[in-house]
Short mmCIF file of C-alpha atoms and ligand atoms in Angstrom, two decimals:
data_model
loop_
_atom_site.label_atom_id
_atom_site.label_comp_id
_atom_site.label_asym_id
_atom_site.label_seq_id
_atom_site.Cartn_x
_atom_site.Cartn_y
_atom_site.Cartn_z
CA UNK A 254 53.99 122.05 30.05
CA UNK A 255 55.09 125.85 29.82
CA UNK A 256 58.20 126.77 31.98
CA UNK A 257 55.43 127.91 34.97
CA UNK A 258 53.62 125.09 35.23
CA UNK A 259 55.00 122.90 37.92
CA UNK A 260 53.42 119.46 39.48
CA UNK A 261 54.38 118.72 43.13
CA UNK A 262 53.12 116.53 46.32
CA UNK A 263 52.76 119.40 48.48
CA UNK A 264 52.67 123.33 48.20
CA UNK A 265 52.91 125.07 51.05
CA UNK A 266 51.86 128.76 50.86
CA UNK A 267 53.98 131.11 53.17
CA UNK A 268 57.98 130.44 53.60
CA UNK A 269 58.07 131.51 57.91
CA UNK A 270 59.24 128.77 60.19
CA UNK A 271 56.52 127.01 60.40
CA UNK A 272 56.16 126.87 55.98
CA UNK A 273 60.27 126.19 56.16
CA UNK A 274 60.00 123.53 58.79
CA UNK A 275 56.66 121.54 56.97
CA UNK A 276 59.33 120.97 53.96
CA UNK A 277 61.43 119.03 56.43
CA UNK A 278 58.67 116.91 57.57
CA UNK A 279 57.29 116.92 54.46
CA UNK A 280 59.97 115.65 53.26
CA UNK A 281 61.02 112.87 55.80
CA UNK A 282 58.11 111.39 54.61
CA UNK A 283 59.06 111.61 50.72
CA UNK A 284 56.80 114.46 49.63
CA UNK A 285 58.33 117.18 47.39
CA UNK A 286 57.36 120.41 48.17
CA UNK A 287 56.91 123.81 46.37
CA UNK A 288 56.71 127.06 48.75
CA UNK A 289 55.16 130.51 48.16
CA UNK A 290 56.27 133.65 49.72
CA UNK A 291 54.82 137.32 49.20
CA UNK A 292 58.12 138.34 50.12
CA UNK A 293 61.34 138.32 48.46
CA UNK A 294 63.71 136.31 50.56
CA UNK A 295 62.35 133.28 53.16
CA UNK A 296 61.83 133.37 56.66
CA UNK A 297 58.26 135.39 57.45
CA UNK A 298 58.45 137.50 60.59
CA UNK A 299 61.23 136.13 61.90
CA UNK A 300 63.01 137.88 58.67
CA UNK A 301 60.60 140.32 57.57
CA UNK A 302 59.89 141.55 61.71
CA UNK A 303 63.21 140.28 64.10
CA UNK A 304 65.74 139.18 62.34
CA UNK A 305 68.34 140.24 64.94
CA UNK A 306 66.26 139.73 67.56
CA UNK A 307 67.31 136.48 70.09
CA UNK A 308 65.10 133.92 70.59
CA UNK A 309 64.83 132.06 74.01
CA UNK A 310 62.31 129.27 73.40
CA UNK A 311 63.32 127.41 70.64
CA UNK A 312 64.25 123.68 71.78
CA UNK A 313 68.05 122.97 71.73
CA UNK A 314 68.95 126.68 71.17
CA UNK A 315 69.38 128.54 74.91
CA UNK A 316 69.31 131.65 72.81
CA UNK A 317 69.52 132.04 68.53
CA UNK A 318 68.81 135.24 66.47
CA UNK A 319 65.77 134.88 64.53
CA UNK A 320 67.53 135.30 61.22
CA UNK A 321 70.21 131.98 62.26
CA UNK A 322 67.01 130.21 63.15
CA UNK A 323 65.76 130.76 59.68
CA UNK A 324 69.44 130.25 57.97
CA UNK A 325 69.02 126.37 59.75
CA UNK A 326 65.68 125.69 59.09
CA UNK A 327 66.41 126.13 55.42
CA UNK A 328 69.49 123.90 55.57
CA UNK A 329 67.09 121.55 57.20
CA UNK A 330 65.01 121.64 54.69
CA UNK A 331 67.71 121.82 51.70
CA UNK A 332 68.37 118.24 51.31
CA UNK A 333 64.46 117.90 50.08
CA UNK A 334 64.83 120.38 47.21
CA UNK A 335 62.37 122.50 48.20
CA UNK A 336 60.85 124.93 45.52
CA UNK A 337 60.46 128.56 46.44
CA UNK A 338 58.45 130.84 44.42
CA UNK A 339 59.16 134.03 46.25
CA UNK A 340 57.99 137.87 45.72
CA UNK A 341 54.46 136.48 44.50
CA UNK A 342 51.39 135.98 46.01
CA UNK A 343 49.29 133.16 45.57
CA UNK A 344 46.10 133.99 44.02
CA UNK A 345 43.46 131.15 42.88
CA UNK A 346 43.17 127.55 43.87
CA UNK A 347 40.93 125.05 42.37
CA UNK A 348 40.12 121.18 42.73
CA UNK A 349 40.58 119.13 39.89
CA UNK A 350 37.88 115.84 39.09
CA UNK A 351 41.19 113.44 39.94
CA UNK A 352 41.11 115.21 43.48
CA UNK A 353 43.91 116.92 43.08
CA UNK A 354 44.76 120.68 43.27
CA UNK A 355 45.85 123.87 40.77
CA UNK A 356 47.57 126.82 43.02
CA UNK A 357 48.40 129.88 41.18
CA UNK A 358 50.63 132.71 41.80
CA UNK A 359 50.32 136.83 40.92
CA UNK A 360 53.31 136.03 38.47
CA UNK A 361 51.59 133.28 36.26
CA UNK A 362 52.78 130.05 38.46
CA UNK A 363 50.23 127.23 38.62
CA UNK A 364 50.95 124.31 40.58
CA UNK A 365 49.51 120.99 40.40
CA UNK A 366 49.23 119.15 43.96
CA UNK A 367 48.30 116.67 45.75
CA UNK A 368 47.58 118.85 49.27
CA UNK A 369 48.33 122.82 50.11
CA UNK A 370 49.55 123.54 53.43
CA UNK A 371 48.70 127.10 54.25
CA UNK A 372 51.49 128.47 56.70
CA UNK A 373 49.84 131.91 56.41
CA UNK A 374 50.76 133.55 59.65
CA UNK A 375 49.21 136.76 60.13
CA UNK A 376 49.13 136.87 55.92
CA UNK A 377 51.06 138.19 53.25
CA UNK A 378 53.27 141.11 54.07
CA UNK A 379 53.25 143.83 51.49
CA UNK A 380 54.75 147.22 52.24
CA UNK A 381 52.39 150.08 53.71
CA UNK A 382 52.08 151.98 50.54
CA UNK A 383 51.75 155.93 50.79
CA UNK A 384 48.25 157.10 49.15
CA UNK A 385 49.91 158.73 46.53
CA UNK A 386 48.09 159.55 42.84
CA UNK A 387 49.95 157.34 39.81
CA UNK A 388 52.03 155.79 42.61
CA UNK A 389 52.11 152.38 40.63
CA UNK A 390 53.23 154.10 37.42
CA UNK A 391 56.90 154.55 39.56
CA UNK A 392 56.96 151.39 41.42
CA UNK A 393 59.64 149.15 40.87
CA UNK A 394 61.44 152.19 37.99
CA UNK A 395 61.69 154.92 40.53
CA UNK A 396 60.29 154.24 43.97
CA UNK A 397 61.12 151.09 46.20
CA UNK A 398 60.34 149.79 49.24
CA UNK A 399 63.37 147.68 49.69
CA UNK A 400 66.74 147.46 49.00
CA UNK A 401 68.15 144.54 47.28
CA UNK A 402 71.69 146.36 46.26
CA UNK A 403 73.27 149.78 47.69
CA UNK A 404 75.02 149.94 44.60
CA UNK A 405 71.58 150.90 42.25
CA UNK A 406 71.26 153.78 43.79
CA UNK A 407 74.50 154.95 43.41
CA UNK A 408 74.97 158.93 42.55
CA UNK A 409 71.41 159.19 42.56
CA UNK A 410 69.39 161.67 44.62
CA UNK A 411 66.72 159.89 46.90
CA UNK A 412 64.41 160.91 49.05
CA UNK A 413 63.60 158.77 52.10
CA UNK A 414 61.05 159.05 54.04
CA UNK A 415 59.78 157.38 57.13
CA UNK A 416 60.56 157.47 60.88
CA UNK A 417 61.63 154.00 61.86
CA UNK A 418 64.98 152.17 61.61
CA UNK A 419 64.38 150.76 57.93
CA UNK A 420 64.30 154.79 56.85
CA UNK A 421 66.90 155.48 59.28
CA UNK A 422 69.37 152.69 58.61
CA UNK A 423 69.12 152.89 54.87
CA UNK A 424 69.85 156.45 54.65
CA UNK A 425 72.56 155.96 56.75
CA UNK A 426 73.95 152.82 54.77
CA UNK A 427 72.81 154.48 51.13
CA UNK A 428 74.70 157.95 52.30
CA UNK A 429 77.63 156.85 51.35
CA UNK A 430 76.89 156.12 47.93
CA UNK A 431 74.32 158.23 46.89
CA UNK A 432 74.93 161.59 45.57
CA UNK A 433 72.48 163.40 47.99
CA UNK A 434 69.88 161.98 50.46
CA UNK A 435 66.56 164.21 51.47
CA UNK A 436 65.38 162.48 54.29
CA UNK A 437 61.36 163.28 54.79
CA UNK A 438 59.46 162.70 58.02
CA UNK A 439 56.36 163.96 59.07
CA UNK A 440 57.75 164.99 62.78
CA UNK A 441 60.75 165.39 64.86
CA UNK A 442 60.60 162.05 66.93
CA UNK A 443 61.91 158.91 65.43
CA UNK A 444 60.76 155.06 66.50
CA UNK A 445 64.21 153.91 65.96
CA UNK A 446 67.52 152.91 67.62
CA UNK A 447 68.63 156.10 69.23
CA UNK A 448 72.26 155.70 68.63
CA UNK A 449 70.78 155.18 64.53
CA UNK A 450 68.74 158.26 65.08
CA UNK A 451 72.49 160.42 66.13
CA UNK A 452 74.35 158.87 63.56
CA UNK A 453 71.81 159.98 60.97
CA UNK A 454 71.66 163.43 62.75
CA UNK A 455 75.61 163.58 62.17
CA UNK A 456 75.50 163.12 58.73
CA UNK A 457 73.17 165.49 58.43
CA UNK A 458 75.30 167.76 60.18
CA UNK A 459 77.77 167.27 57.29
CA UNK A 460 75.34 168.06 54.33
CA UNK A 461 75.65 164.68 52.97
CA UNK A 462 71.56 164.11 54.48
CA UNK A 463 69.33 167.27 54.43
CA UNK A 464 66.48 166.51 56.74
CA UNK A 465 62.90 167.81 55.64
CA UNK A 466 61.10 167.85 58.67
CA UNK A 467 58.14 168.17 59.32
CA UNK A 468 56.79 166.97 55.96
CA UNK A 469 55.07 164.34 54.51
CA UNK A 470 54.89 162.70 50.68
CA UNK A 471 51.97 164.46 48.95
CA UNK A 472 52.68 163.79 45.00
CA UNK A 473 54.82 162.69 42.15
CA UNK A 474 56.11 164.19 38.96
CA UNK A 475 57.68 162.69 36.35
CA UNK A 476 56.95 160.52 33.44
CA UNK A 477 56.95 156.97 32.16
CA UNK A 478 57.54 156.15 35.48
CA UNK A 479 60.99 157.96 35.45
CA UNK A 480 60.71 160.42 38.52
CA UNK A 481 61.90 163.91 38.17
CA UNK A 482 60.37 165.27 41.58
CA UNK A 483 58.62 164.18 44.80
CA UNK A 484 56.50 166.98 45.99
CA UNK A 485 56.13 167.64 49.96
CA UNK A 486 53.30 169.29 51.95
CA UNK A 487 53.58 170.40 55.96
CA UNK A 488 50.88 170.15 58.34
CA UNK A 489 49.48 173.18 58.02
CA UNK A 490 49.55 172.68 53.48
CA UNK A 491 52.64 174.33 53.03
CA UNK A 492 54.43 172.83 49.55
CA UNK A 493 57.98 171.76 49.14
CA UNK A 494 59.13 170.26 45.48
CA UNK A 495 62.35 168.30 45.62
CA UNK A 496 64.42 166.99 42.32
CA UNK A 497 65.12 163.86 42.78
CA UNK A 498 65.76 160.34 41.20
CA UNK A 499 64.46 157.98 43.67
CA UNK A 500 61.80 157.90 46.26
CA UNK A 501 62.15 154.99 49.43
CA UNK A 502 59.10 155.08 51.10
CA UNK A 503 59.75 153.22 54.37
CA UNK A 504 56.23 153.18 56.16
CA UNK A 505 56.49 149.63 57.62
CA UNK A 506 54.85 146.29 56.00
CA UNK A 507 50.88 144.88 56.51
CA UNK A 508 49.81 141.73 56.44
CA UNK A 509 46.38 140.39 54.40
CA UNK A 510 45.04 137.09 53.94
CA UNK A 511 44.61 138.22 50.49
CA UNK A 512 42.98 135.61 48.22
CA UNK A 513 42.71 132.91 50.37
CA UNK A 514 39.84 134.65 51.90
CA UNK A 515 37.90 133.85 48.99
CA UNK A 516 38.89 129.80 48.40
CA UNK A 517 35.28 129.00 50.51
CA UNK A 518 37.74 127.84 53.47
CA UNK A 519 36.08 128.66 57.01
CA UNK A 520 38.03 131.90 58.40
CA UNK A 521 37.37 133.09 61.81
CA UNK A 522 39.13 136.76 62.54
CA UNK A 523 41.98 136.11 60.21
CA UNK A 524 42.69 132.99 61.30
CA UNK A 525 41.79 129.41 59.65
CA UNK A 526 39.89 127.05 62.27
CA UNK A 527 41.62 123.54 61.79
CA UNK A 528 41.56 120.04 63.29
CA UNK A 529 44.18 120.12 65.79
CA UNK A 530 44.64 116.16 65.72
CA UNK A 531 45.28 116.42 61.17
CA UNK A 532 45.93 120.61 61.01
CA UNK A 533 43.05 119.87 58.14
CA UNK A 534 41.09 122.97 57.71
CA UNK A 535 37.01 122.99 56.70
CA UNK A 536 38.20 121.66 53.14
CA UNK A 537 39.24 118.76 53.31
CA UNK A 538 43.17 117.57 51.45
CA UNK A 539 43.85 121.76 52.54
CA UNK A 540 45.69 122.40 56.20
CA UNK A 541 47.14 124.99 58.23
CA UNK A 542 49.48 125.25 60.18
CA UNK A 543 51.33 128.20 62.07
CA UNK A 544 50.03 131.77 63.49
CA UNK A 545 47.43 131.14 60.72
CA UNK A 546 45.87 128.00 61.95
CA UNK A 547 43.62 128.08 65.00
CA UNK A 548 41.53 125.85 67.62
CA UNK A 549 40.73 126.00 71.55
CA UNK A 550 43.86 127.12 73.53
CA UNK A 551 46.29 127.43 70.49
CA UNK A 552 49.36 129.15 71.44
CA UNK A 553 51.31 131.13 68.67
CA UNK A 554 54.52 130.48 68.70
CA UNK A 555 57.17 129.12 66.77
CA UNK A 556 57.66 125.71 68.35
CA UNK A 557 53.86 125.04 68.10
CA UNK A 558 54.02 125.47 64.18
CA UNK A 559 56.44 122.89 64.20
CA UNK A 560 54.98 120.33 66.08
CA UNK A 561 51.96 121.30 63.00
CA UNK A 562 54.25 120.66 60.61
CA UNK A 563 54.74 117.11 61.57
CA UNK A 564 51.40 116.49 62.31
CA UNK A 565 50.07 118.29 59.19
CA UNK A 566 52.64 116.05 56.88
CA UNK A 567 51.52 112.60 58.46
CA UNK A 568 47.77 113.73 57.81
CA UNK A 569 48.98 114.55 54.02
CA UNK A 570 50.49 111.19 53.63
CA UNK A 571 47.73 109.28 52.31
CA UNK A 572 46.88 111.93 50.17
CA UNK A 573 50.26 111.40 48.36
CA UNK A 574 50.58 107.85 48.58
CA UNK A 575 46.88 106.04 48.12
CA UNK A 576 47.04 102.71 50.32
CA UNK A 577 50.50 103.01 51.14
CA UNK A 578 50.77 101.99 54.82
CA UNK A 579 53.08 104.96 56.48
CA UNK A 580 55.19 103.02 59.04
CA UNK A 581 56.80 105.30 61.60
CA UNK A 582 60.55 105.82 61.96
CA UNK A 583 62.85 108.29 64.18
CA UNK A 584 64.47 110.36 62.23
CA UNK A 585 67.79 108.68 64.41
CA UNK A 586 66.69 105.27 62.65
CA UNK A 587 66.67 106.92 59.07
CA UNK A 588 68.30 109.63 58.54
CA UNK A 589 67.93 112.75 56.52
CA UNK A 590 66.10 110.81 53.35
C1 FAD B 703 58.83 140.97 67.45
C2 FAD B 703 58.38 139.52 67.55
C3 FAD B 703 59.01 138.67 68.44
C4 FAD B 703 58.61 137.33 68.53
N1 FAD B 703 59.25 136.53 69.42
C5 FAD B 703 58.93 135.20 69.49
C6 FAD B 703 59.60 134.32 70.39
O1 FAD B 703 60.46 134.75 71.16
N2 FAD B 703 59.22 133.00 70.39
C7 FAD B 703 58.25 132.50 69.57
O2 FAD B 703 57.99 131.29 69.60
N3 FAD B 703 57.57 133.33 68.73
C8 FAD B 703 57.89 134.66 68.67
N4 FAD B 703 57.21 135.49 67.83
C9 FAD B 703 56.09 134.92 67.03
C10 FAD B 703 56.66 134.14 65.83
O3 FAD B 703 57.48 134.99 65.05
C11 FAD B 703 55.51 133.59 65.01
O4 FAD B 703 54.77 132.69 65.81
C12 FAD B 703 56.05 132.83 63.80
O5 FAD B 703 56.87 133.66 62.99
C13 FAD B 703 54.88 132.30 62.97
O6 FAD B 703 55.44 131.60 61.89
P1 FAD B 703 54.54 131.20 60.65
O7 FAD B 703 55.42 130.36 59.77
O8 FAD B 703 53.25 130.65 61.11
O9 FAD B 703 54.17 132.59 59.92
P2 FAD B 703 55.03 133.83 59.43
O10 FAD B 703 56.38 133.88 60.02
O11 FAD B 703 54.12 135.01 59.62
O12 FAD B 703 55.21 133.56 57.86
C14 FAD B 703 54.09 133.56 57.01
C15 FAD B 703 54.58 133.83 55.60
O13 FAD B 703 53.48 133.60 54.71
C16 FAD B 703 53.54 134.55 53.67
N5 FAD B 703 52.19 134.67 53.10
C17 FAD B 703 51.06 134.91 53.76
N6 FAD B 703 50.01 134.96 52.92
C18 FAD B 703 50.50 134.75 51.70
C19 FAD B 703 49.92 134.73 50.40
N7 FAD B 703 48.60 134.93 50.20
N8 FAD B 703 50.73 134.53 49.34
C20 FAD B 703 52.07 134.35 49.53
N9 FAD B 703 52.67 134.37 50.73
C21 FAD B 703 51.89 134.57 51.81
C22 FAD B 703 54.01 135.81 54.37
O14 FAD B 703 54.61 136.73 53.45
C23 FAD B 703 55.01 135.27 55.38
O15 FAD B 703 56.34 135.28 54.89
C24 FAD B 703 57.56 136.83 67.72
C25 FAD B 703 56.92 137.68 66.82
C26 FAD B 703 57.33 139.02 66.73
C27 FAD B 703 56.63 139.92 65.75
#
């Protein structure tokens, strides 16, 4: 077996609450579970969207920011051993003769299973990519659309551009180790926290920002995908050329079903019809559960991809375990097992 070739009980595609909470019932019920996430880290909108957002109708929890829920629900899940394949999307799925499934990933994974849970939500998140010519020749060498350490961009000239609190907050946070920050938006209004919007205006006030305004990104030079400039164009065509090291595009992130449009499952408007009593979708030992999953009066919210979770994982059971009789037991009565 090569190093990405993995054999599970369950994978579940899509690492939000309701993905993070099927490992727990998943694994209550002794199934081993590998996740998928598009995105780097866990936790789906709650992360990606609201992380310091507080959330008043979770059960138990009067009030919890969306990024603690997510911090809990994956030491929930921890004592299962759950196996995240994150910053890859998962691309082909096919049924072996045994019954059995082969999930792959955009990074060469392929995971033998006995059932997929697809914990979709609205679909993989990818960042809203400016329509730039040889944009993917820089991606990942000289332009990034997140973060992971301050410290890489450290005495480098960047150019940011964007107008919500992701552009505003990073140049912010990256002015004080960057050697110069250009920060490029297309108008004079910003849809960010206003006391983030005068903080960046102060710095700017002290040269360490230079704000290029109104502009937006019109091209690239450089080579190898090493940039030397980002060239800027007005409204009305007017060029700009800017040296600089680093380009952060922060135009927000967009969700696609991506490939699982094309596994032959029935999709209604994005969303996967599914037997509310088994979460099965129209193929059968494949469920959803989640924003994703969808019959008469669902309601999307967090607690109702939980209670999925648990039903979706009792449906799976037999899958797992052929003629193995599941008796039921309260979590009080067991334990975390
Ligand atoms: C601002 C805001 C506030 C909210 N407030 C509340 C609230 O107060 N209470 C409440 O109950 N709900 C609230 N919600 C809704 C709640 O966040 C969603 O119902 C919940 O996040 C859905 O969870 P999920 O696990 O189904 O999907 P998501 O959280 O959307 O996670 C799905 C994950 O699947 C991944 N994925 C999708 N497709 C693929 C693919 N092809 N390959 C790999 N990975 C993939 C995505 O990257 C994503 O990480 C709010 C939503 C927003 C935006």
């Amino acid at each position: 077996m090569s190093e990405k070739q993995y054999s599970t009980d369950v994978v579940i595609i899509g690492a939000g609450a309701g993905g993070l909470f099927a490992v727990f019932e998943c694994g209550m019920l002794k199934m081993k579970c590998h996740v998928i996430d598009s995105l780097e880290q866990i936790g789906g909108q709650c992360i990606a969207l609201y992380p310091e957002k507080p959330i008043y109708d979770i059960p138990g929890h009067p009030a919890i920011l969306a990024g603690k829920l997510i911090e809990r629900l994956e030491e929930q899940a921890k004592p299962f051993a759950p196996v995240y394949h994150l910053n890859q999307r998962v691309l082909t799925f096919k049924r072996h003769s045994d019954g059995r499934f082969e999930v792959t990933t955009s990074t060469g994974a392929a995971i033998d299973c006995a059932a997929v849970i697809v914990a979709a939500g609205a679909g993989a998140f990818g960042p809203n990519r400016p329509p730039l010519d040889n944009l993917a020749q820089y991606e990942g060498k000289s332009v990034f659309y997140m973060v992971k350490r301050r410290e890489d961009f450290a005495g480098k000239t960047l150019v940011i551009a964007g107008g919500g609190d992701s552009a505003v907050d990073w140049a912010i946070s990256l002015a004080e180790v960057a050697r110069k920050i250009y920060f490029v938006h297309r108008r004079d209004k910003f849809r960010a926290a206003p006391e983030s919007v005068a903080r960046l205006h102060a710095l700017a006030g002290s040269g360490k920002i230079e704000m290029v305004i109104p502009y937006q990104l019109h091209g690239l030079a450089g080579a190898s995908g090493i940039l030397q400039a980002v060239e800027l164009a007005d409204l009305d065509g007017n060029k700009k050329t800017i040296e600089a090291d680093v380009l952060l595009p922060f135009f927000g992130i967009v969700p696609h079903l991506d490939a699982i449009n094309d596994w032959g499952i029935k999709i209604d408007k994005h969303h996967i019809p599914v037997n509310p009593a088994t979460q099965q979708t129209s193929l059968a030992g494949i469920f959803a559960i989640g924003d994703v999953a969808t019959y008469p009066r669902k309601l999307k919210l967090i607690v109702t991809g939980f209670a999925e979770a648990a039903m979706a994982a009792h449906a799976i059971y037999p899958l797992v375990f052929p003629g193995q009789e599941l008796h039921f037991v309260y979590s009080t009565e067991k334990g975390v097992k």
